[in-house]
Amino acid sequence: MAETARGTESRYGNRPTMKDVAARAGVGLKTVSRVVNGESGVTPDTERRVQEAIEALGFRRNDSARVLRKGRTASIGLVLEDLADPFYGPLSRAVEEVARAHGALLINGSSAEDPDREQELALALCARRVDGLVVIPAGDDHRYLEPEIKAGVATVFVDRPAGRIEADTVLSDNFGGARDGVAHLIEHGHRRIGFIGDQPRIHTAAERLRGYRAAMEDAGLTVDEAWVSLGTTDAGRVRTAAEAMLSGPEPVTAIFAGNNRVTVTVVRVLAGLSGPVALVGFDDFELADLLQPGVTVIAQDAAALGRTAAERLFRRLDGGQDVAPERIELATRLIARGSGEIGPAR
Amino acid sequence: MAETARGTESRYGNRPTMKDVAARAGVGLKTVSRVVNGESGVTPDTERRVQEAIEALGFRRNDSARVLRKGRTASIGLVLEDLADPFYGPLSRAVEEVARAHGALLINGSSAEDPDREQELALALCARRVDGLVVIPAGDDHRYLEPEIKAGVATVFVDRPAGRIEADTVLSDNFGGARDGVAHLIEHGHRRIGFIGDQPRIHTAAERLRGYRAAMEDAGLTVDEAWVSLGTTDAGRVRTAAEAMLSGPEPVTAIFAGNNRVTVTVVRVLAGLSGPVALVGFDDFELADLLQPGVTVIAQDAAALGRTAAERLFRRLDGGQDVAPERIELATRLIARGSGEIGPAR
DNA sequence: TCCCGGGCTGACAACGTTGTCTAGGCTCTA
DNA sequence: TAGAGCCTAGACAACGTTGTCAGCCCGGGA
């Protein structure tokens, strides 16, 4: 009825652009841009007219176009193993907080521990032109990221080191933590100690196993290979492994569990047993203190890992493109709660 | 030394574009586009030349530009309360899986239970032109999303309903679940039952309280307002509340905990007590079965909430823009483990 | 009165990609 | 052998925004 000549004023699925706003406010395109971005040099009266048009049309700036023009997306990517794993929640959250403090958005995805999926995800994030990337590696060859890093994508690896490329890395002291945990069991009189861990191709698993062996060796103990079990961390596999090393003529009297999932399964197995078996687990978990007995753990600080990595990333973005890659290792902490202090049955 | 006339071949921070690839391969721009997108109509020989140029330059398509041209981003946003909360991990993961199945990327952010931050985040996601939005509301007024929804952003609310707008919503049966849980305690002989919940402005908290009151009323019991405590779910507040209702001349003999964080804190309080107090908590949590006694809970299926919401969202994106908003309510399930079956002390 | 300077404003190109359209070369058939 | 038809390839505009630059208008000083 009124002026229909104006064009596509917000047809369904057809969002208004600055051009529409400009037309409606009777100003130039660039003036709208100035108002939207809070730049100076616009008369209060003009600004008001533009604001009204924005309001009326429900305009929102298209950041894709903006990114295209400006080159930076103000977003970073996070590739982790599984968001549903309680270890990664706090880590992810910490990264997000740092990103937020730098005005960036976090895009994340789960690799499900699959190297191909990790690569697919990381490259998809690069295609969105994230400014930086935090990666918890699933694979062990990251040369596919080389062109991206060279092109300026700040990249930091967390929890596990990058494979076959130089890059910033933030790790926990997996070796030292495991060694301390096993030493703790040895101190309490154990000689036959089992180790149940994740697949050996995973760096953390390998390091923790190394720590186990080192502690045993330091104490002059020989490891019976029947005490060592590596593989997936699903409950069935872990249960079988635990039951195997707890039975037989020379059963282990203590178990070192290689990560939180393993620990929980082992707790369940031990709960069905009569005799006392000692347990120390890598990774702390909620309620560990409320179990009977409380579960002694090697705690790593997931939030600190995330925070450290993200801060490193933004330091690189804020100028320091050419600093040499660094490897940062965070200490672990033994939290004694009882399960590690059980002496061996005689 | 050789041909420098070619231009900016991948200067640091200056990524190669299709134009660069085209120049290097000696073909037209559009041909590169065809190869990159796997379109047909390119000679094997030409394709090989282009692939080599891509490889050599480390080219990767700029999705920002692509999005700008095509209109769809193949990404959806998730606004939730806190990624570090174990309840949201599986939910987020479920949304991600559905998104992945539809070839979309998930961008998520935490509102930290702050309505302003929720709005800021949701609108930032809209500015990135996500195709859809899954929101776990922190605020109770979502009219700010109206222009976005009208413009075609498929939006689904989860866990709590949208405020003051019509939109798809996926909820648990908070009222029914709480009523069942409290009825369970009443069945086991309790008459004085406490309720510790989240802030009443949060929909789930209000519904659960309503369920509590309904169960009490159904059983002909009067609620002493000293038994009801609502507020933040930090451990200090909850501990104080629990201790208050457990002391005095007429202490409660059972507690219904309004969510997982409350439950855990209450478990800790009860662990320090001598007398038996019954407990039922809303939300299941890992290891609930391993505590002594096992904790009886009302379980909701976080993954199903996320999956249902995401599927609804994509159904809307894949054509059904104009279906009327729907409210889907998922059933809860009482899992009896012992703590709810304790009879009242006499 | 004229000129100069400063403050607002808008025209225009560019960012990197994709859709459309046209040109050219080839094969196949009559 | 000529024409039709198909297949490959490239030129060009457009997506929505921002940086650059030039023009306009107004007030003040000479």
JSON list of N, CA, C and O in Angstrom, two decimals, chain B residues 82-101:
[
{"chain": "B", "resi": 82, "resn": "ASP", "atom": "N", "xyz": [26.99, -24.46, 31.39]},
{"chain": "B", "resi": 82, "resn": "ASP", "atom": "CA", "xyz": [28.37, -24.66, 31.80]},
{"chain": "B", "resi": 82, "resn": "ASP", "atom": "C", "xyz": [28.86, -26.00, 31.27]},
{"chain": "B", "resi": 82, "resn": "ASP", "atom": "O", "xyz": [28.38, -27.05, 31.68]},
{"chain": "B", "resi": 83, "resn": "LEU", "atom": "N", "xyz": [29.83, -25.93, 30.38]},
{"chain": "B", "resi": 83, "resn": "LEU", "atom": "CA", "xyz": [30.35, -27.16, 29.78]},
{"chain": "B", "resi": 83, "resn": "LEU", "atom": "C", "xyz": [31.00, -28.07, 30.81]},
{"chain": "B", "resi": 83, "resn": "LEU", "atom": "O", "xyz": [31.10, -29.28, 30.60]},
{"chain": "B", "resi": 84, "resn": "ALA", "atom": "N", "xyz": [31.43, -27.50, 31.91]},
{"chain": "B", "resi": 84, "resn": "ALA", "atom": "CA", "xyz": [32.11, -28.31, 32.91]},
{"chain": "B", "resi": 84, "resn": "ALA", "atom": "C", "xyz": [31.11, -29.09, 33.76]},
{"chain": "B", "resi": 84, "resn": "ALA", "atom": "O", "xyz": [31.48, -29.97, 34.52]},
{"chain": "B", "resi": 85, "resn": "ASP", "atom": "N", "xyz": [29.83, -28.78, 33.64]},
{"chain": "B", "resi": 85, "resn": "ASP", "atom": "CA", "xyz": [28.82, -29.51, 34.40]},
{"chain": "B", "resi": 85, "resn": "ASP", "atom": "C", "xyz": [28.61, -30.87, 33.73]},
{"chain": "B", "resi": 85, "resn": "ASP", "atom": "O", "xyz": [28.31, -30.95, 32.54]},
{"chain": "B", "resi": 86, "resn": "PRO", "atom": "N", "xyz": [28.76, -31.95, 34.48]},
{"chain": "B", "resi": 86, "resn": "PRO", "atom": "CA", "xyz": [28.66, -33.28, 33.87]},
{"chain": "B", "resi": 86, "resn": "PRO", "atom": "C", "xyz": [27.31, -33.55, 33.21]},
{"chain": "B", "resi": 86, "resn": "PRO", "atom": "O", "xyz": [27.21, -34.43, 32.36]},
{"chain": "B", "resi": 87, "resn": "PHE", "atom": "N", "xyz": [26.30, -32.80, 33.55]},
{"chain": "B", "resi": 87, "resn": "PHE", "atom": "CA", "xyz": [25.01, -33.01, 32.91]},
{"chain": "B", "resi": 87, "resn": "PHE", "atom": "C", "xyz": [25.04, -32.54, 31.45]},
{"chain": "B", "resi": 87, "resn": "PHE", "atom": "O", "xyz": [24.39, -33.12, 30.58]},
{"chain": "B", "resi": 88, "resn": "TYR", "atom": "N", "xyz": [25.81, -31.51, 31.17]},
{"chain": "B", "resi": 88, "resn": "TYR", "atom": "CA", "xyz": [25.77, -30.92, 29.83]},
{"chain": "B", "resi": 88, "resn": "TYR", "atom": "C", "xyz": [26.75, -31.54, 28.85]},
{"chain": "B", "resi": 88, "resn": "TYR", "atom": "O", "xyz": [26.58, -31.38, 27.64]},
{"chain": "B", "resi": 89, "resn": "GLY", "atom": "N", "xyz": [27.74, -32.24, 29.38]},
{"chain": "B", "resi": 89, "resn": "GLY", "atom": "CA", "xyz": [28.68, -32.90, 28.49]},
{"chain": "B", "resi": 89, "resn": "GLY", "atom": "C", "xyz": [27.98, -33.84, 27.51]},
{"chain": "B", "resi": 89, "resn": "GLY", "atom": "O", "xyz": [28.08, -33.65, 26.29]},
{"chain": "B", "resi": 90, "resn": "PRO", "atom": "N", "xyz": [27.26, -34.83, 28.01]},
{"chain": "B", "resi": 90, "resn": "PRO", "atom": "CA", "xyz": [26.57, -35.75, 27.10]},
{"chain": "B", "resi": 90, "resn": "PRO", "atom": "C", "xyz": [25.54, -35.05, 26.22]},
{"chain": "B", "resi": 90, "resn": "PRO", "atom": "O", "xyz": [25.36, -35.40, 25.05]},
{"chain": "B", "resi": 91, "resn": "LEU", "atom": "N", "xyz": [24.88, -34.04, 26.75]},
{"chain": "B", "resi": 91, "resn": "LEU", "atom": "CA", "xyz": [23.90, -33.31, 25.94]},
{"chain": "B", "resi": 91, "resn": "LEU", "atom": "C", "xyz": [24.59, -32.65, 24.76]},
{"chain": "B", "resi": 91, "resn": "LEU", "atom": "O", "xyz": [24.18, -32.79, 23.60]},
{"chain": "B", "resi": 92, "resn": "SER", "atom": "N", "xyz": [25.68, -31.96, 25.06]},
{"chain": "B", "resi": 92, "resn": "SER", "atom": "CA", "xyz": [26.41, -31.28, 24.01]},
{"chain": "B", "resi": 92, "resn": "SER", "atom": "C", "xyz": [26.93, -32.28, 22.99]},
{"chain": "B", "resi": 92, "resn": "SER", "atom": "O", "xyz": [26.86, -32.07, 21.78]},
{"chain": "B", "resi": 93, "resn": "ARG", "atom": "N", "xyz": [27.42, -33.39, 23.49]},
{"chain": "B", "resi": 93, "resn": "ARG", "atom": "CA", "xyz": [27.97, -34.41, 22.61]},
{"chain": "B", "resi": 93, "resn": "ARG", "atom": "C", "xyz": [26.88, -34.95, 21.68]},
{"chain": "B", "resi": 93, "resn": "ARG", "atom": "O", "xyz": [27.12, -35.19, 20.49]},
{"chain": "B", "resi": 94, "resn": "ALA", "atom": "N", "xyz": [25.68, -35.14, 22.22]},
{"chain": "B", "resi": 94, "resn": "ALA", "atom": "CA", "xyz": [24.59, -35.67, 21.41]},
{"chain": "B", "resi": 94, "resn": "ALA", "atom": "C", "xyz": [24.22, -34.68, 20.31]},
{"chain": "B", "resi": 94, "resn": "ALA", "atom": "O", "xyz": [24.00, -35.05, 19.15]},
{"chain": "B", "resi": 95, "resn": "VAL", "atom": "N", "xyz": [24.18, -33.41, 20.65]},
{"chain": "B", "resi": 95, "resn": "VAL", "atom": "CA", "xyz": [23.88, -32.39, 19.65]},
{"chain": "B", "resi": 95, "resn": "VAL", "atom": "C", "xyz": [24.95, -32.41, 18.57]},
{"chain": "B", "resi": 95, "resn": "VAL", "atom": "O", "xyz": [24.65, -32.36, 17.37]},
{"chain": "B", "resi": 96, "resn": "GLU", "atom": "N", "xyz": [26.18, -32.54, 18.99]},
{"chain": "B", "resi": 96, "resn": "GLU", "atom": "CA", "xyz": [27.29, -32.56, 18.03]},
{"chain": "B", "resi": 96, "resn": "GLU", "atom": "C", "xyz": [27.16, -33.73, 17.07]},
{"chain": "B", "resi": 96, "resn": "GLU", "atom": "O", "xyz": [27.39, -33.59, 15.86]},
{"chain": "B", "resi": 97, "resn": "GLU", "atom": "N", "xyz": [26.79, -34.89, 17.60]},
{"chain": "B", "resi": 97, "resn": "GLU", "atom": "CA", "xyz": [26.70, -36.08, 16.74]},
{"chain": "B", "resi": 97, "resn": "GLU", "atom": "C", "xyz": [25.62, -35.89, 15.67]},
{"chain": "B", "resi": 97, "resn": "GLU", "atom": "O", "xyz": [25.81, -36.23, 14.51]},
{"chain": "B", "resi": 98, "resn": "VAL", "atom": "N", "xyz": [24.50, -35.34, 16.09]},
{"chain": "B", "resi": 98, "resn": "VAL", "atom": "CA", "xyz": [23.43, -35.12, 15.11]},
{"chain": "B", "resi": 98, "resn": "VAL", "atom": "C", "xyz": [23.88, -34.08, 14.07]},
{"chain": "B", "resi": 98, "resn": "VAL", "atom": "O", "xyz": [23.66, -34.26, 12.87]},
{"chain": "B", "resi": 99, "resn": "ALA", "atom": "N", "xyz": [24.53, -33.04, 14.55]},
{"chain": "B", "resi": 99, "resn": "ALA", "atom": "CA", "xyz": [25.02, -32.01, 13.63]},
{"chain": "B", "resi": 99, "resn": "ALA", "atom": "C", "xyz": [25.98, -32.62, 12.61]},
{"chain": "B", "resi": 99, "resn": "ALA", "atom": "O", "xyz": [25.87, -32.38, 11.41]},
{"chain": "B", "resi": 100, "resn": "ARG", "atom": "N", "xyz": [26.88, -33.42, 13.12]},
{"chain": "B", "resi": 100, "resn": "ARG", "atom": "CA", "xyz": [27.85, -34.07, 12.25]},
{"chain": "B", "resi": 100, "resn": "ARG", "atom": "C", "xyz": [27.18, -34.93, 11.20]},
{"chain": "B", "resi": 100, "resn": "ARG", "atom": "O", "xyz": [27.58, -34.95, 10.03]},
{"chain": "B", "resi": 101, "resn": "ALA", "atom": "N", "xyz": [26.15, -35.66, 11.64]},
{"chain": "B", "resi": 101, "resn": "ALA", "atom": "CA", "xyz": [25.42, -36.50, 10.69]},
{"chain": "B", "resi": 101, "resn": "ALA", "atom": "C", "xyz": [24.78, -35.66, 9.59]},
{"chain": "B", "resi": 101, "resn": "ALA", "atom": "O", "xyz": [24.53, -36.14, 8.49]}
]
